[in-house]
PDB file of C-alpha atoms in Angstrom:
ATOM      1  CA  MET A   1      -0.009  -0.006  -0.020  1.00  0.00           C
ATOM      2  CA  PRO A   2       1.439   3.433  -0.951  1.00  0.00           C
ATOM      3  CA  LEU A   3       2.476   5.712   1.835  1.00  0.00           C
ATOM      4  CA  LYS A   4      -0.046   8.417   0.780  1.00  0.00           C
ATOM      5  CA  GLU A   5      -2.927   5.984   0.875  1.00  0.00           C
ATOM      6  CA  LEU A   6      -1.849   4.492   4.196  1.00  0.00           C
ATOM      7  CA  ALA A   7      -1.398   7.897   5.770  1.00  0.00           C
ATOM      8  CA  THR A   8      -4.733   9.101   4.429  1.00  0.00           C
ATOM      9  CA  ASP A   9      -6.558   6.050   5.880  1.00  0.00           C
ATOM     10  CA  GLY A  10      -4.785   6.678   9.212  1.00  0.00           C
ATOM     11  CA  ILE A  11      -5.830  10.337   9.269  1.00  0.00           C
ATOM     12  CA  GLY A  12      -9.420   9.304   8.353  1.00  0.00           C
ATOM     13  CA  VAL A  13      -9.595   6.779  11.209  1.00  0.00           C
ATOM     14  CA  ALA A  14      -8.126   9.333  13.675  1.00  0.00           C
ATOM     15  CA  THR A  15     -10.659  11.940  12.525  1.00  0.00           C
ATOM     16  CA  ILE A  16     -13.563   9.589  13.030  1.00  0.00           C
ATOM     17  CA  SER A  17     -12.263   8.525  16.441  1.00  0.00           C
ATOM     18  CA  LEU A  18     -11.926  12.137  17.623  1.00  0.00           C
ATOM     19  CA  VAL A  19     -15.403  12.969  16.337  1.00  0.00           C
ATOM     20  CA  CYS A  20     -16.777   9.957  18.214  1.00  0.00           C
ATOM     21  CA  LEU A  21     -15.073  11.189  21.459  1.00  0.00           C
ATOM     22  CA  LEU A  22     -16.511  14.665  21.029  1.00  0.00           C
ATOM     23  CA  SER A  23     -19.956  13.135  20.369  1.00  0.00           C
ATOM     24  CA  LEU A  24     -19.685  10.926  23.453  1.00  0.00           C
ATOM     25  CA  LEU A  25     -18.737  14.044  25.509  1.00  0.00           C
ATOM     26  CA  CYS A  26     -21.808  15.831  24.153  1.00  0.00           C
ATOM     27  CA  LEU A  27     -24.088  12.904  24.808  1.00  0.00           C
ATOM     28  CA  PHE A  28     -22.734  12.562  28.334  1.00  0.00           C
ATOM     29  CA  CYS A  29     -23.413  16.211  28.977  1.00  0.00           C
ATOM     30  CA  ILE A  30     -26.981  15.865  27.612  1.00  0.00           C
ATOM     31  CA  TYR A  31     -27.518  12.870  29.886  1.00  0.00           C
ATOM     32  CA  ARG A  32     -26.181  14.774  32.967  1.00  0.00           C
ATOM     33  CA  SER A  33     -28.260  17.817  32.090  1.00  0.00           C
ATOM     34  CA  ILE A  34     -31.474  15.781  31.787  1.00  0.00           C
ATOM     35  CA  CYS A  35     -30.716  14.042  35.113  1.00  0.00           C
ATOM     36  CA  PHE A  36     -30.180  17.341  36.858  1.00  0.00           C
ATOM     37  CA  HIS A  37     -33.293  18.892  35.203  1.00  0.00           C
ATOM     38  CA  PHE A  38     -35.572  16.230  36.619  1.00  0.00           C
ATOM     39  CA  TRP A  39     -33.842  16.283  40.032  1.00  0.00           C
ATOM     40  CA  ILE A  40     -34.103  20.064  40.509  1.00  0.00           C
ATOM     41  CA  HIS A  41     -37.677  19.931  39.155  1.00  0.00           C
ATOM     42  CA  ARG A  42     -38.654  17.497  41.910  1.00  0.00           C
ATOM     43  CA  ARG A  43     -36.826  19.584  44.506  1.00  0.00           C
ATOM     44  CA  ARG A  44     -38.686  22.683  43.294  1.00  0.00           C
ATOM     45  CA  ARG A  45     -42.068  21.037  43.886  1.00  0.00           C
ATOM     46  CA  ARG A  46     -41.146  19.669  47.285  1.00  0.00           C
ATOM     47  CA  ASP A  47     -39.078  22.470  48.721  1.00  0.00           C
ATOM     48  CA  GLY A  48     -40.209  25.539  46.745  1.00  0.00           C
ATOM     49  CA  PHE A  49     -36.898  26.103  45.006  1.00  0.00           C
ATOM     50  CA  LEU A  50     -38.459  28.150  42.241  1.00  0.00           C
ATOM     51  CA  HIS A  51     -35.563  30.654  42.141  1.00  0.00           C
ATOM     52  CA  LEU A  52     -32.951  27.803  41.970  1.00  0.00           C
ATOM     53  CA  TYR A  53     -34.898  26.037  39.239  1.00  0.00           C
ATOM     54  CA  SER A  54     -34.984  29.184  37.097  1.00  0.00           C
ATOM     55  CA  TYR A  55     -31.372  30.007  37.782  1.00  0.00           C
ATOM     56  CA  PHE A  56     -29.940  26.574  36.928  1.00  0.00           C
ATOM     57  CA  THR A  57     -32.131  25.751  33.970  1.00  0.00           C
ATOM     58  CA  GLY A  58     -32.158  29.215  32.319  1.00  0.00           C
ATOM     59  CA  PRO A  59     -29.649  28.693  29.490  1.00  0.00           C
ATOM     60  CA  SER A  60     -30.284  24.887  29.296  1.00  0.00           C
ATOM     61  CA  ILE A  61     -31.812  25.022  25.803  1.00  0.00           C
ATOM     62  CA  CYS A  62     -28.796  26.977  24.492  1.00  0.00           C
ATOM     63  CA  ARG A  63     -26.446  24.455  26.062  1.00  0.00           C
ATOM     64  CA  LEU A  64     -28.386  21.629  24.336  1.00  0.00           C
ATOM     65  CA  ALA A  65     -28.217  23.489  21.042  1.00  0.00           C
ATOM     66  CA  LEU A  66     -24.433  23.881  21.399  1.00  0.00           C
ATOM     67  CA  LEU A  67     -24.064  20.066  21.967  1.00  0.00           C
ATOM     68  CA  LEU A  68     -26.272  19.134  19.052  1.00  0.00           C
ATOM     69  CA  LEU A  69     -24.460  21.659  16.803  1.00  0.00           C
ATOM     70  CA  SER A  70     -21.081  20.186  17.798  1.00  0.00           C
ATOM     71  CA  ILE A  71     -22.306  16.667  16.878  1.00  0.00           C
ATOM     72  CA  TYR A  72     -23.640  17.941  13.580  1.00  0.00           C
ATOM     73  CA  TRP A  73     -20.279  19.635  12.861  1.00  0.00           C
ATOM     74  CA  GLY A  74     -18.445  16.388  13.596  1.00  0.00           C
ATOM     75  CA  LEU A  75     -20.654  14.404  11.142  1.00  0.00           C
ATOM     76  CA  GLY A  76     -19.791  16.984   8.461  1.00  0.00           C
ATOM     77  CA  GLU A  77     -16.058  16.510   9.128  1.00  0.00           C
ATOM     78  CA  ILE A  78     -16.454  12.787   8.626  1.00  0.00           C
ATOM     79  CA  LEU A  79     -18.291  13.216   5.315  1.00  0.00           C
ATOM     80  CA  ARG A  80     -15.579  15.370   3.800  1.00  0.00           C
ATOM     81  CA  LEU A  81     -12.826  12.721   4.423  1.00  0.00           C
ATOM     82  CA  SER A  82     -11.095  11.716   1.194  1.00  0.00           C
ATOM     83  CA  PHE A  83     -10.449   8.191   2.343  1.00  0.00           C
ATOM     84  CA  LEU A  84     -14.208   7.540   2.039  1.00  0.00           C
ATOM     85  CA  ASP A  85     -13.697   7.983  -1.710  1.00  0.00           C
ATOM     86  CA  ASN A  86     -11.579   4.864  -1.820  1.00  0.00           C
ATOM     87  CA  PRO A  87     -13.406   2.164  -3.845  1.00  0.00           C
ATOM     88  CA  LYS A  88     -12.266  -0.617  -1.490  1.00  0.00           C
ATOM     89  CA  TYR A  89     -14.457   0.776   1.268  1.00  0.00           C
ATOM     90  CA  GLY A  90     -17.501   1.140  -0.970  1.00  0.00           C
ATOM     91  CA  ILE A  91     -18.542   4.359   0.792  1.00  0.00           C
ATOM     92  CA  LEU A  92     -19.299   7.555  -1.148  1.00  0.00           C
ATOM     93  CA  SER A  93     -17.096   6.344  -3.979  1.00  0.00           C
ATOM     94  CA  ASP A  94     -19.244   7.944  -6.643  1.00  0.00           C
ATOM     95  CA  ASP A  95     -17.346  11.042  -7.877  1.00  0.00           C
ATOM     96  CA  SER A  96     -20.484  12.996  -8.767  1.00  0.00           C
ATOM     97  CA  TRP A  97     -21.811  12.477  -5.224  1.00  0.00           C
ATOM     98  CA  ARG A  98     -18.401  13.338  -3.729  1.00  0.00           C
ATOM     99  CA  GLY A  99     -18.469  16.728  -5.482  1.00  0.00           C
ATOM    100  CA  LYS A 100     -21.934  17.454  -4.160  1.00  0.00           C
ATOM    101  CA  ILE A 101     -20.905  16.391  -0.668  1.00  0.00           C
ATOM    102  CA  CYS A 102     -17.882  18.730  -0.782  1.00  0.00           C
ATOM    103  CA  LYS A 103     -20.138  21.671  -1.713  1.00  0.00           C
ATOM    104  CA  PHE A 104     -22.565  20.659   1.143  1.00  0.00           C
ATOM    105  CA  TYR A 105     -19.686  20.497   3.520  1.00  0.00           C
ATOM    106  CA  VAL A 106     -18.448  24.043   2.723  1.00  0.00           C
ATOM    107  CA  ILE A 107     -21.932  25.491   3.091  1.00  0.00           C
ATOM    108  CA  SER A 108     -22.951  23.433   6.105  1.00  0.00           C
ATOM    109  CA  ASN A 109     -19.746  23.351   8.191  1.00  0.00           C
ATOM    110  CA  LEU A 110     -17.811  26.429   7.151  1.00  0.00           C
ATOM    111  CA  GLY A 111     -20.929  28.501   6.639  1.00  0.00           C
ATOM    112  CA  PHE A 112     -23.134  27.396   9.502  1.00  0.00           C
ATOM    113  CA  ALA A 113     -22.003  24.755  11.959  1.00  0.00           C
ATOM    114  CA  GLU A 114     -18.524  26.069  12.757  1.00  0.00           C
ATOM    115  CA  PRO A 115     -19.448  29.759  13.137  1.00  0.00           C
ATOM    116  CA  GLY A 116     -22.668  28.847  14.969  1.00  0.00           C
ATOM    117  CA  MET A 117     -20.848  26.609  17.413  1.00  0.00           C
ATOM    118  CA  PHE A 118     -18.463  29.343  18.489  1.00  0.00           C
ATOM    119  CA  LEU A 119     -21.149  31.973  18.491  1.00  0.00           C
ATOM    120  CA  MET A 120     -23.121  29.860  20.914  1.00  0.00           C
ATOM    121  CA  LEU A 121     -20.080  29.580  23.122  1.00  0.00           C
ATOM    122  CA  GLY A 122     -19.784  33.347  23.182  1.00  0.00           C
ATOM    123  CA  PHE A 123     -23.451  33.820  24.052  1.00  0.00           C
ATOM    124  CA  LEU A 124     -23.286  31.226  26.826  1.00  0.00           C
ATOM    125  CA  LEU A 125     -20.349  33.200  28.249  1.00  0.00           C
ATOM    126  CA  HIS A 126     -22.393  36.346  27.950  1.00  0.00           C
ATOM    127  CA  ALA A 127     -25.229  34.653  29.869  1.00  0.00           C
ATOM    128  CA  ALA A 128     -23.082  34.852  33.056  1.00  0.00           C
ATOM    129  CA  LEU A 129     -23.378  38.693  32.855  1.00  0.00           C
ATOM    130  CA  GLN A 130     -27.108  38.846  32.472  1.00  0.00           C
ATOM    131  CA  ARG A 131     -29.558  39.675  35.198  1.00  0.00           C
ATOM    132  CA  SER A 132     -32.394  37.315  35.984  1.00  0.00           C
ATOM    133  CA  GLU A 133     -35.204  39.738  35.152  1.00  0.00           C
ATOM    134  CA  TYR A 134     -34.232  40.176  31.455  1.00  0.00           C
ATOM    135  CA  GLY A 135     -31.188  38.016  30.956  1.00  0.00           C
ATOM    136  CA  SER A 136     -30.389  34.297  30.784  1.00  0.00           C
ATOM    137  CA  LEU A 137     -33.145  33.455  33.275  1.00  0.00           C
ATOM    138  CA  SER A 138     -35.778  34.984  31.088  1.00  0.00           C
ATOM    139  CA  PRO A 139     -37.943  32.461  29.152  1.00  0.00           C
ATOM    140  CA  ARG A 140     -37.299  34.421  25.959  1.00  0.00           C
ATOM    141  CA  TRP A 141     -33.505  34.399  26.249  1.00  0.00           C
ATOM    142  CA  ASN A 142     -33.031  30.871  24.804  1.00  0.00           C
ATOM    143  CA  ARG A 143     -35.226  31.597  21.854  1.00  0.00           C
ATOM    144  CA  ASN A 144     -33.698  34.920  21.160  1.00  0.00           C
ATOM    145  CA  THR A 145     -30.143  33.565  21.433  1.00  0.00           C
ATOM    146  CA  ILE A 146     -30.794  30.677  19.065  1.00  0.00           C
ATOM    147  CA  GLY A 147     -32.506  33.059  16.591  1.00  0.00           C
ATOM    148  CA  CYS A 148     -29.541  35.460  16.811  1.00  0.00           C
ATOM    149  CA  VAL A 149     -27.089  32.585  16.033  1.00  0.00           C
ATOM    150  CA  VAL A 150     -29.098  31.609  12.987  1.00  0.00           C
ATOM    151  CA  LEU A 151     -29.280  35.214  11.775  1.00  0.00           C
ATOM    152  CA  CYS A 152     -25.587  35.800  12.321  1.00  0.00           C
ATOM    153  CA  CYS A 153     -24.697  32.658  10.367  1.00  0.00           C
ATOM    154  CA  LEU A 154     -27.024  33.467   7.504  1.00  0.00           C
ATOM    155  CA  PRO A 155     -24.573  35.887   5.795  1.00  0.00           C
ATOM    156  CA  ALA A 156     -21.871  33.208   5.880  1.00  0.00           C
ATOM    157  CA  VAL A 157     -24.216  30.615   4.303  1.00  0.00           C
ATOM    158  CA  ILE A 158     -25.269  33.045   1.563  1.00  0.00           C
ATOM    159  CA  TRP A 159     -21.606  33.941   0.941  1.00  0.00           C
ATOM    160  CA  ASP A 160     -20.608  30.280   0.582  1.00  0.00           C
ATOM    161  CA  VAL A 161     -23.498  29.597  -1.737  1.00  0.00           C
ATOM    162  CA  ALA A 162     -22.479  32.563  -3.859  1.00  0.00           C
ATOM    163  CA  VAL A 163     -18.832  31.419  -3.865  1.00  0.00           C
ATOM    164  CA  LEU A 164     -19.703  27.897  -4.953  1.00  0.00           C
ATOM    165  CA  PHE A 165     -22.497  28.563  -7.539  1.00  0.00           C
ATOM    166  CA  ILE A 166     -22.221  32.163  -8.704  1.00  0.00           C
ATOM    167  CA  ALA A 167     -18.548  33.133  -8.529  1.00  0.00           C
ATOM    168  CA  PRO A 168     -17.253  30.303 -10.821  1.00  0.00           C
ATOM    169  CA  GLN A 169     -19.280  31.939 -13.659  1.00  0.00           C
ATOM    170  CA  ASN A 170     -17.044  34.993 -13.283  1.00  0.00           C
ATOM    171  CA  GLY A 171     -14.277  34.821 -15.899  1.00  0.00           C
ATOM    172  CA  THR A 172     -11.529  36.092 -13.643  1.00  0.00           C
ATOM    173  CA  LEU A 173     -12.390  33.802 -10.728  1.00  0.00           C
ATOM    174  CA  ALA A 174     -12.856  30.848 -12.990  1.00  0.00           C
ATOM    175  CA  GLN A 175      -9.222  31.051 -14.010  1.00  0.00           C
ATOM    176  CA  ASN A 176      -8.134  30.921 -10.358  1.00  0.00           C
ATOM    177  CA  LYS A 177     -10.031  27.905  -9.071  1.00  0.00           C
ATOM    178  CA  PHE A 178      -8.573  28.003  -5.614  1.00  0.00           C
ATOM    179  CA  PHE A 179     -10.867  30.983  -4.909  1.00  0.00           C
ATOM    180  CA  THR A 180     -14.040  28.972  -5.422  1.00  0.00           C
ATOM    181  CA  GLU A 181     -13.236  25.261  -5.855  1.00  0.00           C
ATOM    182  CA  SER A 182     -14.734  22.925  -3.233  1.00  0.00           C
ATOM    183  CA  SER A 183     -13.290  19.674  -4.596  1.00  0.00           C
ATOM    184  CA  SER A 184     -10.328  18.451  -6.667  1.00  0.00           C
ATOM    185  CA  ARG A 185      -9.464  15.314  -8.566  1.00  0.00           C
ATOM    186  CA  GLY A 186      -6.225  13.698  -7.635  1.00  0.00           C
ATOM    187  CA  ASN A 187      -5.196  12.539 -11.103  1.00  0.00           C
ATOM    188  CA  ASN A 188      -5.915  15.937 -12.812  1.00  0.00           C
ATOM    189  CA  THR A 189      -7.118  14.089 -15.995  1.00  0.00           C
ATOM    190  CA  GLY A 190     -10.667  15.317 -15.855  1.00  0.00           C
ATOM    191  CA  THR A 191     -12.009  11.758 -16.060  1.00  0.00           C
ATOM    192  CA  VAL A 192     -14.554  10.349 -13.600  1.00  0.00           C
ATOM    193  CA  VAL A 193     -13.344   6.820 -13.392  1.00  0.00           C
ATOM    194  CA  ASN A 194     -10.591   5.968 -10.859  1.00  0.00           C
ATOM    195  CA  SER A 195     -10.005   9.563  -9.787  1.00  0.00           C
ATOM    196  CA  ASP A 196      -9.786  10.415  -6.160  1.00  0.00           C
ATOM    197  CA  VAL A 197     -11.901  13.443  -5.201  1.00  0.00           C
ATOM    198  CA  THR A 198     -10.582  15.594  -2.278  1.00  0.00           C
ATOM    199  CA  CYS A 199     -12.751  18.242  -0.604  1.00  0.00           C
ATOM    200  CA  THR A 200     -10.939  21.573  -0.700  1.00  0.00           C
ATOM    201  CA  TYR A 201     -11.505  24.899   1.069  1.00  0.00           C
ATOM    202  CA  PRO A 202     -12.361  27.886  -1.232  1.00  0.00           C
ATOM    203  CA  LEU A 203     -10.114  30.822  -0.386  1.00  0.00           C
ATOM    204  CA  LEU A 204     -13.109  33.220  -0.514  1.00  0.00           C
ATOM    205  CA  SER A 205     -14.824  31.153   2.113  1.00  0.00           C
ATOM    206  CA  THR A 206     -11.696  31.043   4.279  1.00  0.00           C
ATOM    207  CA  ILE A 207     -11.393  34.841   4.039  1.00  0.00           C
ATOM    208  CA  PHE A 208     -14.893  35.300   5.203  1.00  0.00           C
ATOM    209  CA  LEU A 209     -14.416  32.830   8.022  1.00  0.00           C
ATOM    210  CA  ALA A 210     -11.232  34.695   9.125  1.00  0.00           C
ATOM    211  CA  ALA A 211     -13.154  37.998   9.286  1.00  0.00           C
ATOM    212  CA  PHE A 212     -15.861  36.294  11.332  1.00  0.00           C
ATOM    213  CA  TYR A 213     -13.223  34.913  13.727  1.00  0.00           C
ATOM    214  CA  VAL A 214     -11.656  38.383  14.236  1.00  0.00           C
ATOM    215  CA  ILE A 215     -15.027  39.727  15.401  1.00  0.00           C
ATOM    216  CA  LEU A 216     -15.659  36.654  17.554  1.00  0.00           C
ATOM    217  CA  MET A 217     -12.228  36.904  19.207  1.00  0.00           C
ATOM    218  CA  ILE A 218     -12.808  40.552  20.117  1.00  0.00           C
ATOM    219  CA  TYR A 219     -16.274  39.660  21.507  1.00  0.00           C
ATOM    220  CA  VAL A 220     -15.127  36.714  23.579  1.00  0.00           C
ATOM    221  CA  THR A 221     -12.097  38.652  24.915  1.00  0.00           C
ATOM    222  CA  TYR A 222     -14.343  41.506  25.966  1.00  0.00           C
ATOM    223  CA  LEU A 223     -16.793  39.172  27.685  1.00  0.00           C
ATOM    224  CA  GLY A 224     -13.990  37.258  29.382  1.00  0.00           C
ATOM    225  CA  THR A 225     -12.511  40.508  30.737  1.00  0.00           C
ATOM    226  CA  ARG A 226     -15.904  41.524  32.182  1.00  0.00           C
ATOM    227  CA  VAL A 227     -16.491  38.096  33.744  1.00  0.00           C
ATOM    228  CA  LEU A 228     -12.977  38.127  35.293  1.00  0.00           C
ATOM    229  CA  ILE A 229     -13.722  41.462  36.946  1.00  0.00           C
ATOM    230  CA  LEU A 230     -16.826  39.985  38.639  1.00  0.00           C
ATOM    231  CA  VAL A 231     -15.478  36.543  39.554  1.00  0.00           C
ATOM    232  CA  ILE A 232     -13.474  36.065  42.725  1.00  0.00           C
ATOM    233  CA  ASN A 233     -13.211  32.213  42.766  1.00  0.00           C
ATOM    234  CA  LYS A 234      -9.795  31.129  41.485  1.00  0.00           C
ATOM    235  CA  GLY A 235     -11.190  27.977  39.866  1.00  0.00           C
ATOM    236  CA  LEU A 236     -13.755  29.931  37.881  1.00  0.00           C
ATOM    237  CA  ARG A 237     -11.194  32.494  36.837  1.00  0.00           C
ATOM    238  CA  ARG A 238      -8.940  29.697  35.607  1.00  0.00           C
ATOM    239  CA  ARG A 239     -11.781  28.342  33.486  1.00  0.00           C
ATOM    240  CA  ILE A 240     -12.319  31.736  31.846  1.00  0.00           C
ATOM    241  CA  TYR A 241      -8.622  32.107  31.137  1.00  0.00           C
ATOM    242  CA  ILE A 242      -8.472  28.731  29.440  1.00  0.00           C
ATOM    243  CA  LEU A 243     -11.596  29.428  27.377  1.00  0.00           C
ATOM    244  CA  VAL A 244     -10.410  32.804  26.088  1.00  0.00           C
ATOM    245  CA  PHE A 245      -6.936  31.478  25.457  1.00  0.00           C
ATOM    246  CA  SER A 246      -8.313  28.574  23.419  1.00  0.00           C
ATOM    247  CA  VAL A 247     -10.433  30.926  21.258  1.00  0.00           C
ATOM    248  CA  VAL A 248      -7.752  33.501  20.692  1.00  0.00           C
ATOM    249  CA  ILE A 249      -4.992  30.957  19.895  1.00  0.00           C
ATOM    250  CA  PHE A 250      -6.732  28.045  18.157  1.00  0.00           C
ATOM    251  CA  LEU A 251      -9.103  29.866  15.832  1.00  0.00           C
ATOM    252  CA  PRO A 252      -6.442  32.134  14.197  1.00  0.00           C
ATOM    253  CA  LEU A 253      -4.275  29.078  13.637  1.00  0.00           C
ATOM    254  CA  ARG A 254      -7.245  27.317  12.074  1.00  0.00           C
ATOM    255  CA  VAL A 255      -7.822  29.994   9.370  1.00  0.00           C
ATOM    256  CA  THR A 256      -4.084  30.350   8.861  1.00  0.00           C
ATOM    257  CA  LEU A 257      -3.689  26.684   8.018  1.00  0.00           C
ATOM    258  CA  LEU A 258      -6.794  26.839   5.752  1.00  0.00           C
ATOM    259  CA  GLY A 259      -5.061  29.721   3.950  1.00  0.00           C
ATOM    260  CA  ILE A 260      -1.855  27.732   3.597  1.00  0.00           C
ATOM    261  CA  LEU A 261      -3.818  24.981   1.740  1.00  0.00           C
ATOM    262  CA  VAL A 262      -3.986  27.236  -1.322  1.00  0.00           C
ATOM    263  CA  LEU A 263      -0.207  26.637  -1.725  1.00  0.00           C
ATOM    264  CA  LEU A 264      -0.487  22.864  -1.541  1.00  0.00           C
ATOM    265  CA  LYS A 265      -1.798  20.414  -4.083  1.00  0.00           C
ATOM    266  CA  PRO A 266      -4.741  18.311  -2.753  1.00  0.00           C
ATOM    267  CA  GLU A 267      -3.072  15.082  -3.885  1.00  0.00           C
ATOM    268  CA  LEU A 268      -0.111  15.679  -1.586  1.00  0.00           C
ATOM    269  CA  LEU A 269       0.178  14.063   1.858  1.00  0.00           C
ATOM    270  CA  ALA A 270       1.061  17.496   3.367  1.00  0.00           C
ATOM    271  CA  TYR A 271      -2.436  18.672   2.327  1.00  0.00           C
ATOM    272  CA  GLU A 272      -4.145  15.999   4.380  1.00  0.00           C
ATOM    273  CA  VAL A 273      -1.892  16.666   7.365  1.00  0.00           C
ATOM    274  CA  VAL A 274      -2.591  20.388   7.347  1.00  0.00           C
ATOM    275  CA  VAL A 275      -6.363  19.736   7.049  1.00  0.00           C
ATOM    276  CA  PHE A 276      -6.221  17.296   9.931  1.00  0.00           C
ATOM    277  CA  VAL A 277      -4.292  19.741  12.162  1.00  0.00           C
ATOM    278  CA  SER A 278      -6.793  22.474  11.472  1.00  0.00           C
ATOM    279  CA  PHE A 279      -9.645  20.055  12.282  1.00  0.00           C
ATOM    280  CA  VAL A 280      -7.945  19.164  15.606  1.00  0.00           C
ATOM    281  CA  LEU A 281      -7.702  22.861  16.485  1.00  0.00           C
ATOM    282  CA  VAL A 282     -11.444  23.392  16.003  1.00  0.00           C
ATOM    283  CA  LEU A 283     -12.222  20.153  17.895  1.00  0.00           C
ATOM    284  CA  CYS A 284     -10.043  21.187  20.841  1.00  0.00           C
ATOM    285  CA  CYS A 285     -11.538  24.658  21.034  1.00  0.00           C
ATOM    286  CA  SER A 286     -15.093  23.357  20.909  1.00  0.00           C
ATOM    287  CA  GLY A 287     -14.246  20.636  23.444  1.00  0.00           C
ATOM    288  CA  VAL A 288     -12.772  23.143  25.880  1.00  0.00           C
ATOM    289  CA  GLY A 289     -15.861  25.371  25.439  1.00  0.00           C
ATOM    290  CA  ILE A 290     -18.223  22.408  26.064  1.00  0.00           C
ATOM    291  CA  VAL A 291     -16.380  21.306  29.186  1.00  0.00           C
ATOM    292  CA  ILE A 292     -16.198  24.765  30.696  1.00  0.00           C
ATOM    293  CA  LEU A 293     -19.603  26.164  29.690  1.00  0.00           C
ATOM    294  CA  VAL A 294     -21.691  22.933  29.794  1.00  0.00           C
ATOM    295  CA  TYR A 295     -20.048  20.169  31.736  1.00  0.00           C
ATOM    296  CA  PHE A 296     -18.642  22.164  34.650  1.00  0.00           C
ATOM    297  CA  PRO A 297     -21.844  24.145  35.318  1.00  0.00           C
ATOM    298  CA  VAL A 298     -23.884  20.998  35.393  1.00  0.00           C
ATOM    299  CA  ALA A 299     -21.313  19.270  37.638  1.00  0.00           C
ATOM    300  CA  ASP A 300     -21.399  22.277  39.955  1.00  0.00           C
ATOM    301  CA  MET A 301     -25.196  22.095  39.987  1.00  0.00           C
ATOM    302  CA  LEU A 302     -25.161  18.422  40.836  1.00  0.00           C
ATOM    303  CA  ALA A 303     -22.902  19.223  43.874  1.00  0.00           C
ATOM    304  CA  LEU A 304     -26.013  20.937  45.357  1.00  0.00           C
ATOM    305  CA  ARG A 305     -27.395  17.499  46.240  1.00  0.00           C
ATOM    306  CA  ASP A 306     -25.386  17.777  49.371  1.00  0.00           C
ATOM    307  CA  PRO A 307     -27.919  18.806  52.080  1.00  0.00           C
ATOM    308  CA  GLU A 308     -25.573  21.459  53.473  1.00  0.00           C
ATOM    309  CA  HIS A 309     -25.363  23.119  50.045  1.00  0.00           C
ATOM    310  CA  LEU A 310     -29.150  22.896  49.652  1.00  0.00           C
ATOM    311  CA  GLU A 311     -29.795  24.661  52.902  1.00  0.00           C
ATOM    312  CA  LEU A 312     -27.249  27.343  52.030  1.00  0.00           C
ATOM    313  CA  MET A 313     -28.699  27.964  48.619  1.00  0.00           C
ATOM    314  CA  ARG A 314     -32.229  28.010  49.964  1.00  0.00           C
ATOM    315  CA  SER A 315     -31.335  30.592  52.569  1.00  0.00           C
ATOM    316  CA  GLN A 316     -29.642  32.701  49.849  1.00  0.00           C
ATOM    317  CA  SER A 317     -32.689  32.365  47.700  1.00  0.00           C
ATOM    318  CA  ASP A 318     -34.959  33.495  50.640  1.00  0.00           C
ATOM    319  CA  ASN A 319     -32.670  36.419  51.355  1.00  0.00           C
ATOM    320  CA  SER A 320     -32.635  37.562  47.723  1.00  0.00           C
ATOM    321  CA  SER A 321     -36.421  37.476  47.568  1.00  0.00           C
TER     322      SER A 321
END
């Protein structure tokens, strides 16, 4: 077996394994959230913890949306793998289908899932700064936040659709296919039979994603600074530092690597390696966000099952009312 094919298969298996780990983390967080939801709901009915119920379940729908969006993003990353194009696996080996899947991947993942995932992280961080009357404890907050994420991702989706279906008709852009091309044939013969199809990243889509990440990094850094001013607990401060650091470091590296792909031919092993590293950066950043903004809050909530914590929180709830 050639080294390129062996390495491509290994990268594909590693990608699928990492996506499965991220999906398991998301499913575990969903399970823990559901368990806590029913537990605090029963406590509310028995002990009158209405304030606690609202406080802990306020952004739960947005947390669930983040987890489902992360799983959806992972599935898209699996579909774009070039080793699925290998005829010996019998999976997505039709070149015409591979080209359509690559276009779907650019629109779905680069245009919606990836920006939406990190936007949701930012809004969940912002939830910590909201007041209960009109902030994250308000019944409308979850709906408004999800709607805002969809609206913010809509320009990216429209842009990618234009890049893939309208821009290639422009004479200048058609001569420079790296601006708009979402897939490439490995043998460069133009034939359909026995030609490996690799999903590529249009440069115009990468540029738009980079601009989005610049705005997102400014937003997350601003929110992180505000939260750090209010938080005294060292453990919580450490979590915020890690979250902001992962966004500010990993996301610029991601778009930088996607830009470097323009200089590499898709049939080269270096191309697969760079794509895999950029995938790992996004996965690590999303994993850090899920652990800090979903898993840790739920774990902290479940610690309230200790009777001493319950009495303390109930007294605080009574005092605040």
